[in-house]
Amino acid sequence: MGDPGKERESSLPDGYLYRFGPFALDSRKRTLSRADSPVSLTPKAFDVLLFLAQNPNRLVTKEELLQAVWGGTFVEEGNLTQYIYYLRKALGDNSEDARLIVTIARKGYQFTGDVTVTEAADIVRKPAVQVPATGNSRVDAQPSLKYPIEEEIPKAAAHWWKPGVVGASAVLLVVVCFASWRHFGGMTPPRSQRIMLAVLPFENLTGDPSKEYLADGLTEETISQLGRLNPDQLGVIARTSVMGYKHKDERLDQIGRDLSVRYVLENSLRESGNHIRLTTQLIQVKDQTHLWSQDYDYPVKDFLTVEDDLSKAVAHEIRVRLTSKQQAELAQSHPVNPEAFDAYLQGYSFFQRSTNKDADMAAKYYERATQLDPSYALAWVGLSRTRNRQANIGQIPAEEGHRLARDAVERALSLNPNLAEAHAQMGRIKRLVDFDWAGADASIQRAVELEPGNPENVRLASFSAAMLGRFDEGLQLARRAVDLDPLNSHSWEQLGETQFFMGQLDEAAADSKKALELNPDIVSAHTSLSQIYVMQGRPQDALREIERVGDDPMRTFLYAITYQALGQKKESDAALGEYIAKYHASDAYQIAEVYAFRNQSDEAFEWLDRAYAQRDPGLIATKVAPLLKNLHGDPRYAAFLKKLNLPI
């Protein structure tokens, strides 16, 4: 079956009256009235409203609307958005709950009115203001419309992606980010609150599905660029939370509520002949007001020559809103190697997928990026992270993988000592490979100083602070990570885990459940919740939760402590025996936790020593782990903390 809205539209000739609420739209006389009083509209605004009224309660895409109203001519998307804003004003469409024209993020609009249709000739009405179908109406030249709306440009023929386009994207990305900041720079958030912004995923309108990695990469880069501008004033929602809207037709007001943001930046990527075009639009969520839009369109052949000029122009425009240090950094030239940038984005795309095969592909692309541009510090960080992952999953020998990871991140830091991602990666290596907890903490803190709006770094810092016993700091950072990445289950799980270590069990349970609402398969949240129930004296609830843990070793570990809490020593012994038999070579720290919980101190310290010999990463929690509390009064405990270089 076809779309009933489209079928209805095609079968309706001129001469029909469309009624919705107190409004009547006469397609023959081209008038709009409200309770028999005239409402003034421009010709194109009338056409837009008519098409929406003919297609109620379905998604009308921007492309469909532009084609219906402007036909085969090219009109900027920003102009359409301005018309929607103008129509909302004319309709008095200010109530969020009763809005007639609803924005569907990145896609288009939905007309929510209950529309009835009658033949206009049979209706007797009071005179209304008549709007000509064409002509030079003075009202049509709205001063609030930034662009010449009626300007018509022939559509360019589609072409295949040209070499070097990605480089142009990188240049234009800087302009998009800082032009956006020109708008935000003049805003003062209420009291101490920050302005919160969501950058929705770039929509790939190139016609080439293989360019999805480019759209996703530009989304990440835009978030990073804007997040670095002034984190105290502007908070930017993280990639994980916004990417969930990539293939959804979600109302903009609902996105605003989900993410607790005041503003949304919509973006799209197109080809036009031998040009690349980025379109960006800034929208206020509260009333879906279009605040600013711009198209950035440059010939591919010029992108390297215009880069410096663009950077200087942007610096000039925003210099009063940035510190002198930020101005100096912006004024520096950052040449773009388009092929290296493309390889980096490909590597990033594969790295995010987190499978063994994808890790291998990510390594190949990151390696290619560093070969094409040996000065590309961010690509060296990506290569370091991938080498670490390959070592951890056994794709390459652990010692070799860790060496390659260290070499790559050291190269990145030598190229750019102020690259937050490089400091964060060095922190991971110091923590997991070197057992240098203090050095890892310092590196991660430096990453957060350089890029406080990056939730991944903030989560790392929260974990580090909590493991070292700085609970208040860890909790504050965990909450900041949730603010920046509210739909990321790992942000909520980290918050719940921190509260668990602090003994705030009710809060820990609530936030662990929130993590599971967002992702029912997150093993760490099920694990935390099971332990929380044990500590709350609810072992029967823990048993039910353990059944949801999709990891055999972790499930066996949890049974050992839960049966102990139930007083079922025989079952606890069996679970512990199975765990030791199967996992003694890799999970000595967890075995020590079970013995400590069972109040068997000698065995617990024996397995802690084995964990130290195995370089078990779980040892970082030795100071704060609730399951080890029975050991705190034993002199061997303080001696072991000293051996680990953990604070006593």
XYZ file of C-alpha atoms in Angstrom:
648
model
C 0.000 0.000 0.000
C 1.174 3.512 -0.691
C 1.345 6.359 1.773
C -2.285 7.393 2.414
C -1.232 10.990 2.980
C 0.441 11.182 -0.434
C -2.495 9.441 -2.110
C -4.903 11.918 -0.582
C -2.793 14.888 -1.609
C -2.613 13.816 -5.250
C -6.387 13.326 -5.437
C -7.265 16.765 -4.083
C -7.489 19.553 -6.694
C -7.596 23.243 -5.820
C -10.852 24.382 -4.280
C -10.867 22.599 -0.931
C -11.187 24.008 2.547
C -8.980 22.482 5.241
C -10.177 22.983 8.822
C -8.001 22.296 11.862
C -8.851 23.649 15.306
C -10.059 27.260 14.925
C -8.374 27.619 11.513
C -9.711 27.357 7.977
C -7.307 27.149 5.020
C -8.915 27.892 1.632
C -6.818 26.448 -1.192
C -8.927 28.177 -3.882
C -8.827 31.709 -2.483
C -5.421 31.099 -0.868
C -6.534 32.467 2.496
C -6.113 31.481 6.107
C -8.599 32.530 8.768
C -8.892 31.934 12.486
C -12.421 31.930 13.886
C -13.426 33.816 10.709
C -10.721 36.462 11.279
C -8.049 36.787 8.597
C -4.470 35.648 9.206
C -1.849 37.179 6.933
C 0.583 34.808 5.204
C 3.178 35.221 2.475
C 2.622 33.179 -0.717
C 5.340 30.625 -0.008
C 4.315 30.337 3.634
C 0.788 29.573 2.453
C 2.116 26.884 0.105
C 4.118 25.277 2.924
C 1.114 25.265 5.265
C -1.182 23.905 2.558
C 1.134 20.985 1.838
C 1.402 20.175 5.544
C -2.374 20.346 5.979
C -2.789 18.000 3.022
C -0.443 15.511 4.729
C -1.390 15.506 8.420
C 0.010 13.202 11.085
C 2.905 11.815 9.084
C 6.546 12.730 8.663
C 6.939 15.185 5.790
C 10.631 15.269 4.926
C 12.424 18.506 4.194
C 13.254 17.286 0.695
C 9.601 16.437 0.036
C 8.454 19.842 1.232
C 11.092 21.714 -0.750
C 10.167 19.784 -3.891
C 6.437 20.386 -3.415
C 6.747 24.133 -2.835
C 9.824 25.124 -4.834
C 9.855 22.419 -7.495
C 13.105 21.924 -9.374
C 14.901 24.951 -7.956
C 17.466 24.885 -5.174
C 16.556 26.665 -1.945
C 18.628 26.650 1.229
C 17.275 24.481 4.054
C 17.587 27.461 6.366
C 14.953 29.284 4.352
C 12.467 26.466 4.841
C 13.177 26.511 8.560
C 12.520 30.240 8.621
C 9.153 29.700 6.947
C 8.240 27.079 9.550
C 9.141 29.562 12.273
C 7.045 32.248 10.536
C 4.066 29.863 10.277
C 4.302 28.945 13.948
C 4.134 32.630 14.831
C 1.130 33.120 12.552
C -0.669 30.107 14.044
C 0.154 31.088 17.619
C 1.899 27.739 17.830
C 3.679 28.303 21.136
C 2.501 25.509 23.404
C 4.857 22.529 23.379
C 2.058 20.067 24.143
C -0.438 21.462 21.605
C 1.946 22.409 18.808
C 0.508 22.058 15.282
C 3.861 21.885 13.466
C 6.314 19.542 15.175
C 9.967 19.309 14.160
C 11.245 15.768 13.584
C 14.978 16.050 14.154
C 17.093 16.131 10.959
C 14.187 14.714 8.930
C 11.402 17.239 8.556
C 8.047 18.089 10.114
C 4.756 16.601 11.217
C 1.451 18.464 11.091
C -0.459 17.236 14.147
C -3.778 19.019 13.579
C -7.034 17.099 13.116
C -7.797 18.122 9.536
C -11.252 17.943 7.952
C -11.697 18.641 4.251
C -14.720 20.127 2.486
C -15.266 21.741 -0.885
C -14.588 25.442 -0.575
C -17.422 26.337 -2.967
C -20.000 25.018 -0.492
C -18.742 27.097 2.409
C -19.982 30.602 3.202
C -17.307 32.581 4.944
C -16.557 36.125 5.943
C -13.956 37.804 3.754
C -10.408 36.865 4.563
C -7.111 38.351 3.536
C -6.287 36.949 0.134
C -2.671 36.179 -0.710
C -1.614 36.116 -4.355
C -0.104 32.883 -5.630
C 2.868 34.760 -7.017
C 4.061 38.302 -7.151
C 6.103 40.790 -5.196
C 4.147 40.894 -1.963
C 5.767 43.278 0.466
C 4.957 40.910 3.340
C 6.954 38.189 1.610
C 10.158 40.100 2.173
C 10.236 39.320 5.867
C 13.046 41.217 7.615
C 13.489 38.299 10.028
C 14.489 36.002 7.188
C 18.229 36.095 6.902
C 18.504 34.761 3.360
C 16.790 35.731 0.078
C 14.154 33.036 0.271
C 12.805 33.362 -3.238
C 16.269 33.077 -4.778
C 16.262 30.104 -7.098
C 19.394 28.294 -8.201
C 19.401 25.440 -10.705
C 20.211 22.127 -9.055
C 23.676 20.805 -9.763
C 23.952 17.341 -11.261
C 25.102 14.612 -8.896
C 28.727 13.537 -9.144
C 30.807 10.829 -7.581
C 32.848 11.721 -4.524
C 35.945 13.609 -5.570
C 39.423 13.025 -4.116
C 40.261 15.478 -1.361
C 36.679 16.052 -0.242
C 37.455 14.832 3.252
C 40.118 17.463 3.623
C 37.606 20.119 2.723
C 35.282 18.667 5.344
C 37.949 19.101 7.997
C 38.450 22.740 7.059
C 34.765 23.527 6.922
C 34.216 21.716 10.200
C 36.306 24.328 11.983
C 34.183 27.068 10.450
C 30.934 25.361 11.450
C 32.078 24.945 15.037
C 33.341 28.456 15.562
C 30.549 30.119 13.634
C 28.193 28.321 16.003
C 30.199 29.697 18.887
C 29.590 33.224 17.600
C 25.945 32.678 18.463
C 26.586 31.030 21.811
C 29.225 33.551 22.792
C 26.568 36.200 23.311
C 24.406 34.006 25.531
C 24.663 34.149 29.286
C 23.431 31.027 31.014
C 21.185 31.604 34.036
C 23.300 31.954 37.162
C 25.784 29.097 37.317
C 24.068 26.895 34.750
C 25.814 26.077 31.521
C 24.201 26.228 28.140
C 23.651 22.617 27.071
C 23.850 21.739 23.376
C 23.331 18.519 21.413
C 25.026 18.045 18.037
C 22.771 15.622 16.187
C 24.402 13.079 13.851
C 25.391 14.426 10.452
C 22.901 13.233 7.865
C 24.619 11.625 4.892
C 22.902 13.160 1.853
C 25.655 12.309 -0.612
C 23.680 9.400 -2.028
C 26.585 7.073 -1.210
C 25.958 4.767 1.793
C 29.670 3.994 2.017
C 30.212 7.573 3.251
C 28.410 6.927 6.549
C 31.785 6.714 8.278
C 32.481 10.269 7.111
C 29.191 11.614 8.464
C 29.788 9.822 11.790
C 33.364 11.052 11.990
C 32.310 14.641 11.359
C 29.712 14.306 14.111
C 32.422 13.256 16.549
C 34.792 16.003 15.427
C 32.109 18.703 15.693
C 31.249 17.581 19.222
C 34.940 17.647 20.170
C 35.558 21.064 18.635
C 32.547 22.701 20.302
C 33.190 20.918 23.585
C 36.628 22.496 23.821
C 35.519 26.101 23.292
C 34.438 27.122 26.774
C 33.340 24.125 28.866
C 32.381 26.334 31.818
C 29.763 28.070 29.698
C 28.914 25.531 26.990
C 28.275 21.850 27.655
C 28.076 19.569 24.612
C 26.331 16.202 24.803
C 28.618 13.304 23.934
C 28.575 11.204 20.783
C 27.190 8.073 22.443
C 24.019 9.828 23.555
C 23.301 11.565 20.241
C 24.106 8.664 17.914
C 21.011 6.865 19.162
C 18.978 9.357 17.120
C 20.805 8.601 13.883
C 18.100 6.376 12.429
C 15.156 7.622 14.498
C 12.373 9.982 13.512
C 12.242 11.646 16.923
C 10.471 14.873 17.809
C 12.894 17.661 18.594
C 11.133 18.553 21.838
C 11.450 14.921 22.959
C 15.181 14.973 22.217
C 15.434 18.118 24.309
C 13.772 16.364 27.233
C 15.843 13.183 26.838
C 19.141 15.044 26.809
C 18.204 18.066 28.980
C 19.488 20.499 26.348
C 18.396 24.001 25.406
C 19.790 23.939 21.883
C 20.267 21.438 19.080
C 22.639 21.690 16.124
C 21.400 19.827 13.036
C 23.897 18.973 10.320
C 23.994 17.409 6.883
C 26.652 16.511 4.339
C 26.118 16.789 0.586
C 27.916 16.703 -2.737
C 27.222 19.338 -5.339
C 29.296 18.889 -8.464
C 32.919 19.260 -7.448
C 31.954 20.979 -4.202
C 31.351 19.654 -0.730
C 28.579 21.254 1.261
C 28.035 21.151 5.022
C 24.704 22.531 6.233
C 24.240 23.376 9.885
C 21.245 24.784 11.743
C 20.967 25.928 15.340
C 17.539 25.411 16.919
C 16.211 26.401 20.325
C 14.430 23.365 21.722
C 11.894 25.142 23.939
C 9.920 26.651 21.072
C 11.757 25.006 18.138
C 12.862 28.447 17.046
C 15.382 28.518 14.205
C 18.197 30.771 15.460
C 20.938 30.455 12.872
C 21.864 28.437 9.813
C 24.627 28.369 7.253
C 25.816 26.385 4.275
C 29.548 25.981 3.761
C 30.345 25.259 0.147
C 33.854 25.273 -1.321
C 35.506 23.875 -4.427
C 37.644 20.890 -3.517
C 40.607 22.315 -5.382
C 40.680 25.369 -3.094
C 40.377 23.793 0.312
C 44.082 23.770 1.178
C 44.569 27.395 0.134
C 41.541 28.712 2.014
C 42.305 26.959 5.301
C 44.605 29.606 6.772
C 42.341 32.456 5.642
C 39.313 30.785 7.196
C 41.105 30.188 10.493
C 42.242 33.800 10.712
C 38.785 35.105 9.817
C 37.175 32.980 12.507
C 39.760 34.103 15.068
C 38.988 37.726 14.212
C 35.228 37.198 14.580
C 35.378 35.564 18.006
C 38.518 37.069 19.545
C 36.599 38.940 22.269
C 34.990 35.697 23.398
C 38.169 33.632 23.724
C 41.212 33.942 25.941
C 44.465 35.095 24.409
C 45.780 31.539 24.677
C 42.775 30.189 22.787
C 43.196 32.891 20.162
C 46.847 31.929 19.740
C 45.968 28.268 19.333
C 43.310 29.119 16.782
C 45.712 31.290 14.824
C 48.118 28.383 14.385
C 48.058 26.716 10.997
C 46.849 23.101 10.974
C 47.380 21.728 7.466
C 45.010 18.962 6.488
C 46.152 15.871 4.663
C 42.838 14.711 3.164
C 43.853 11.090 2.643
C 45.218 10.807 6.192
C 42.049 12.370 7.597
C 39.950 9.931 5.600
C 42.009 6.964 6.856
C 41.683 8.250 10.431
C 37.883 8.448 10.162
C 37.787 4.933 8.693
C 39.917 3.666 11.583
C 37.721 5.427 14.107
C 34.613 3.847 12.581
C 36.049 0.323 12.872
C 37.407 0.941 16.398
C 33.935 1.887 17.651
C 32.505 -1.480 16.571
C 34.559 -3.398 19.168
C 34.929 -6.803 17.464
C 38.161 -8.712 16.850
C 37.931 -8.323 13.081
C 37.141 -4.635 13.402
C 40.140 -4.105 15.687
C 42.387 -5.468 12.940
C 40.786 -3.171 10.348
C 41.051 -0.181 12.680
C 44.763 -0.839 13.148
C 45.309 -0.956 9.376
C 43.535 2.348 8.777
C 45.189 4.115 11.717
C 48.561 2.839 10.547
C 47.839 4.147 7.062
C 46.896 7.546 8.487
C 50.216 7.793 10.338
C 52.127 6.737 7.217
C 50.379 9.330 5.062
C 50.880 12.031 7.694
C 53.488 11.148 10.358
C 52.663 14.412 12.181
C 49.009 13.425 12.732
C 49.012 13.096 16.536
C 45.383 12.001 16.866
C 45.973 9.112 14.471
C 48.878 7.937 16.652
C 46.517 7.919 19.656
C 44.004 5.847 17.706
C 46.752 3.402 16.752
C 47.869 3.155 20.390
C 44.358 2.355 21.617
C 43.920 -0.252 18.915
C 47.247 -1.944 19.711
C 46.183 -2.145 23.349
C 42.886 -3.720 22.348
C 44.635 -6.209 20.055
C 46.933 -7.194 22.926
C 44.028 -7.621 25.356
C 42.020 -9.863 23.010
C 45.052 -11.965 22.050
C 45.207 -10.744 18.455
C 48.872 -9.907 18.945
C 51.247 -10.968 21.784
C 50.539 -8.920 24.921
C 54.106 -7.704 25.436
C 54.438 -6.627 21.806
C 51.021 -4.977 21.788
C 51.706 -2.962 24.922
C 55.108 -1.882 23.575
C 53.576 -0.737 20.292
C 50.792 1.060 22.167
C 53.307 2.915 24.332
C 55.484 3.870 21.357
C 52.469 5.246 19.487
C 51.121 7.361 22.341
C 54.594 8.706 23.152
C 54.858 9.742 19.504
C 51.505 11.528 19.800
C 52.619 13.421 22.911
C 55.878 14.457 21.281
C 53.877 15.875 18.361
C 51.233 17.563 20.503
C 51.886 17.778 24.262
C 48.441 19.353 24.740
C 46.401 16.588 23.132
C 43.897 15.419 25.746
C 43.302 12.064 24.056
C 47.031 11.282 24.239
C 47.229 11.998 27.974
C 44.139 9.852 28.608
C 45.678 6.966 26.665
C 48.954 7.304 28.533
C 46.915 7.117 31.738
C 45.382 3.824 30.594
C 48.811 2.354 29.869
C 50.281 3.503 33.190
C 47.335 2.026 35.065
C 46.854 -1.283 33.260
C 50.408 -2.087 32.167
C 52.733 -0.263 34.589
C 50.618 -0.426 37.779
C 51.616 3.211 38.206
C 48.367 4.392 39.807
C 49.639 7.865 40.733
C 51.181 8.424 37.308
C 47.994 7.227 35.628
C 45.912 9.546 37.788
C 48.109 12.524 36.866
C 47.873 11.772 33.139
C 44.093 11.399 33.280
C 43.692 14.592 35.301
C 45.751 16.391 32.662
C 43.427 15.041 29.953
C 40.399 16.439 31.800
C 42.109 19.811 32.274
C 42.733 20.011 28.542
C 39.286 18.764 27.495
C 36.804 18.907 30.393
C 33.865 18.315 28.059
C 34.989 14.830 26.985
C 32.858 12.338 28.988
C 35.162 9.390 28.334
C 38.039 11.241 29.963
C 35.750 12.405 32.769
C 34.687 8.789 33.429
C 38.348 7.743 33.526
C 39.077 10.505 36.026
C 36.047 9.559 38.140
C 37.159 5.934 38.311
C 40.740 6.916 39.146
C 39.706 9.298 41.936
C 37.322 6.767 43.470
C 39.878 3.926 43.361
C 42.386 6.130 45.169
C 39.827 6.946 47.860
C 38.934 10.472 46.728
C 35.230 9.675 46.780
C 33.761 13.187 46.716
C 35.844 14.069 43.672
C 34.990 10.764 41.998
C 31.270 11.279 42.612
C 31.338 14.822 41.241
C 33.121 13.652 38.097
C 30.738 10.719 37.660
C 27.777 13.087 37.787
C 29.450 15.367 35.270
C 29.902 12.404 32.920
C 26.171 11.669 33.185
C 25.349 15.295 32.358
C 27.569 15.146 29.284
C 26.469 11.675 28.163
C 23.014 11.052 29.672
C 22.011 8.172 27.391
C 25.274 6.265 27.802
C 24.754 3.261 30.062
C 28.420 3.306 31.078
C 28.050 6.826 32.511
C 25.237 5.663 34.789
C 27.049 2.427 35.648
C 30.142 4.420 36.640
C 28.001 6.643 38.864
C 26.386 3.602 40.479
C 29.745 1.894 41.014
C 31.191 4.995 42.697
C 28.211 5.157 45.048
C 28.629 1.442 45.777
C 32.246 1.974 46.843
C 31.086 4.894 49.017
C 28.447 2.748 50.732
C 25.529 4.706 49.241
C 23.741 1.476 48.374
C 20.236 2.762 47.610
C 21.556 5.408 45.217
C 23.955 2.877 43.687
C 21.097 0.453 43.021
C 18.937 3.150 41.404
C 21.697 4.304 39.062
C 22.719 0.752 38.164
C 19.084 0.102 37.199
C 19.136 3.249 35.061
C 22.192 1.891 33.249
C 20.321 -1.344 32.597
C 17.282 0.539 31.273
C 19.561 2.080 28.668
C 21.369 -1.192 27.922
C 20.028 -4.429 29.446
C 23.166 -6.286 28.320
C 25.745 -4.265 30.245
C 27.413 -6.968 32.361
C 29.101 -4.573 34.804
C 25.750 -3.075 35.887
C 24.232 -6.521 36.555
C 27.405 -7.393 38.483
C 27.264 -4.226 40.576
C 23.561 -4.654 41.287
C 24.085 -8.257 42.415
C 26.794 -7.167 44.866
C 24.685 -4.241 46.078
C 21.852 -6.629 46.926
C 24.274 -8.835 48.864
C 25.535 -5.825 50.835
C 21.943 -4.714 51.488
C 21.139 -8.120 52.971
C 18.969 -9.110 49.996
C 20.744 -12.259 48.736
C 17.553 -13.706 47.194
C 17.290 -10.602 44.985
C 20.971 -11.046 44.179
C 20.327 -14.602 42.970
C 17.654 -13.386 40.572
C 19.969 -10.648 39.283
C 22.866 -13.080 38.769
C 20.740 -15.009 36.276
C 20.853 -11.922 34.054
C 24.673 -11.758 34.051
C 25.769 -12.864 30.593
C 29.326 -13.790 31.576
C 30.085 -17.272 32.918
C 33.156 -16.406 35.076
C 31.432 -13.412 36.645
C 28.263 -15.406 37.298
C 30.241 -18.149 39.113
C 32.081 -15.517 41.191
C 28.786 -13.896 42.208
C 27.239 -17.238 43.176
C 30.181 -17.883 45.517
C 29.563 -14.713 47.531
C 25.751 -14.834 47.351
C 25.485 -18.405 48.619
C 27.827 -17.377 51.445
C 25.447 -14.524 52.302
C 22.554 -17.013 52.302
C 24.438 -19.258 54.733
C 24.637 -22.030 52.132
C 28.313 -22.895 52.666
C 28.230 -26.079 50.619
C 26.938 -24.241 47.539
C 29.418 -21.392 48.119
C 32.294 -23.884 48.358
C 31.197 -25.514 45.109
C 30.987 -22.226 43.229
C 34.356 -21.094 44.593
C 35.969 -24.410 43.734
C 34.658 -24.211 40.160
C 35.897 -20.630 39.865
C 39.393 -21.520 41.076
C 39.611 -24.555 38.808
C 38.639 -22.622 35.689
C 39.977 -19.127 36.225
C 42.858 -19.233 38.716
C 45.396 -18.187 36.057
C 43.656 -14.908 35.227
C 41.242 -13.942 38.024
C 43.260 -14.237 41.230
C 41.976 -10.889 42.525
C 38.317 -12.015 42.373
C 39.227 -15.248 44.185
C 40.843 -13.129 46.919
C 37.616 -11.093 47.186
C 35.544 -14.243 47.748
C 37.880 -15.509 50.478
C 37.886 -12.072 52.147
C 34.077 -11.955 52.108
C 34.040 -15.458 53.650
C 36.378 -14.096 56.369
C 39.211 -16.439 55.364
C 42.052 -13.919 55.634
C 45.033 -16.212 55.077
C 43.623 -17.510 51.793
C 42.613 -13.992 50.751
C 46.158 -12.622 51.165
C 47.611 -15.654 49.400
C 45.455 -14.909 46.348
C 46.169 -11.172 46.517
C 49.858 -12.019 46.216
C 49.050 -14.231 43.223
C 47.049 -11.366 41.693
C 50.082 -9.118 42.085
C 52.251 -11.667 40.282
C 49.641 -11.905 37.501
C 49.446 -8.104 37.161
C 45.697 -8.428 37.668
C 44.087 -5.045 36.789
C 41.444 -5.570 39.498
C 44.060 -4.739 42.127
C 43.464 -1.030 41.596
C 40.281 -1.439 43.702
C 42.100 -2.999 46.667
C 41.782 0.134 48.833
C 38.043 0.652 48.328
C 36.472 -2.720 47.393
C 33.579 -3.485 49.804
C 34.246 -7.243 49.561
C 37.707 -6.744 51.100
C 36.496 -4.897 54.217
C 37.094 -7.913 56.462
C 40.836 -7.506 55.779
C 41.144 -3.861 56.843
C 42.118 -4.613 60.439
C 44.883 -7.026 59.433
C 48.445 -5.529 59.363
C 49.049 -7.381 56.115
C 46.422 -5.181 54.440
C 48.315 -1.902 54.985
C 51.537 -3.606 53.904
C 49.884 -4.796 50.694
C 48.534 -1.301 49.900
C 52.075 0.028 50.336
C 53.359 -2.676 47.984
C 50.817 -1.491 45.380
C 51.776 2.170 45.901
C 48.189 2.885 46.896
C 47.434 5.479 49.613
C 46.850 3.962 53.059
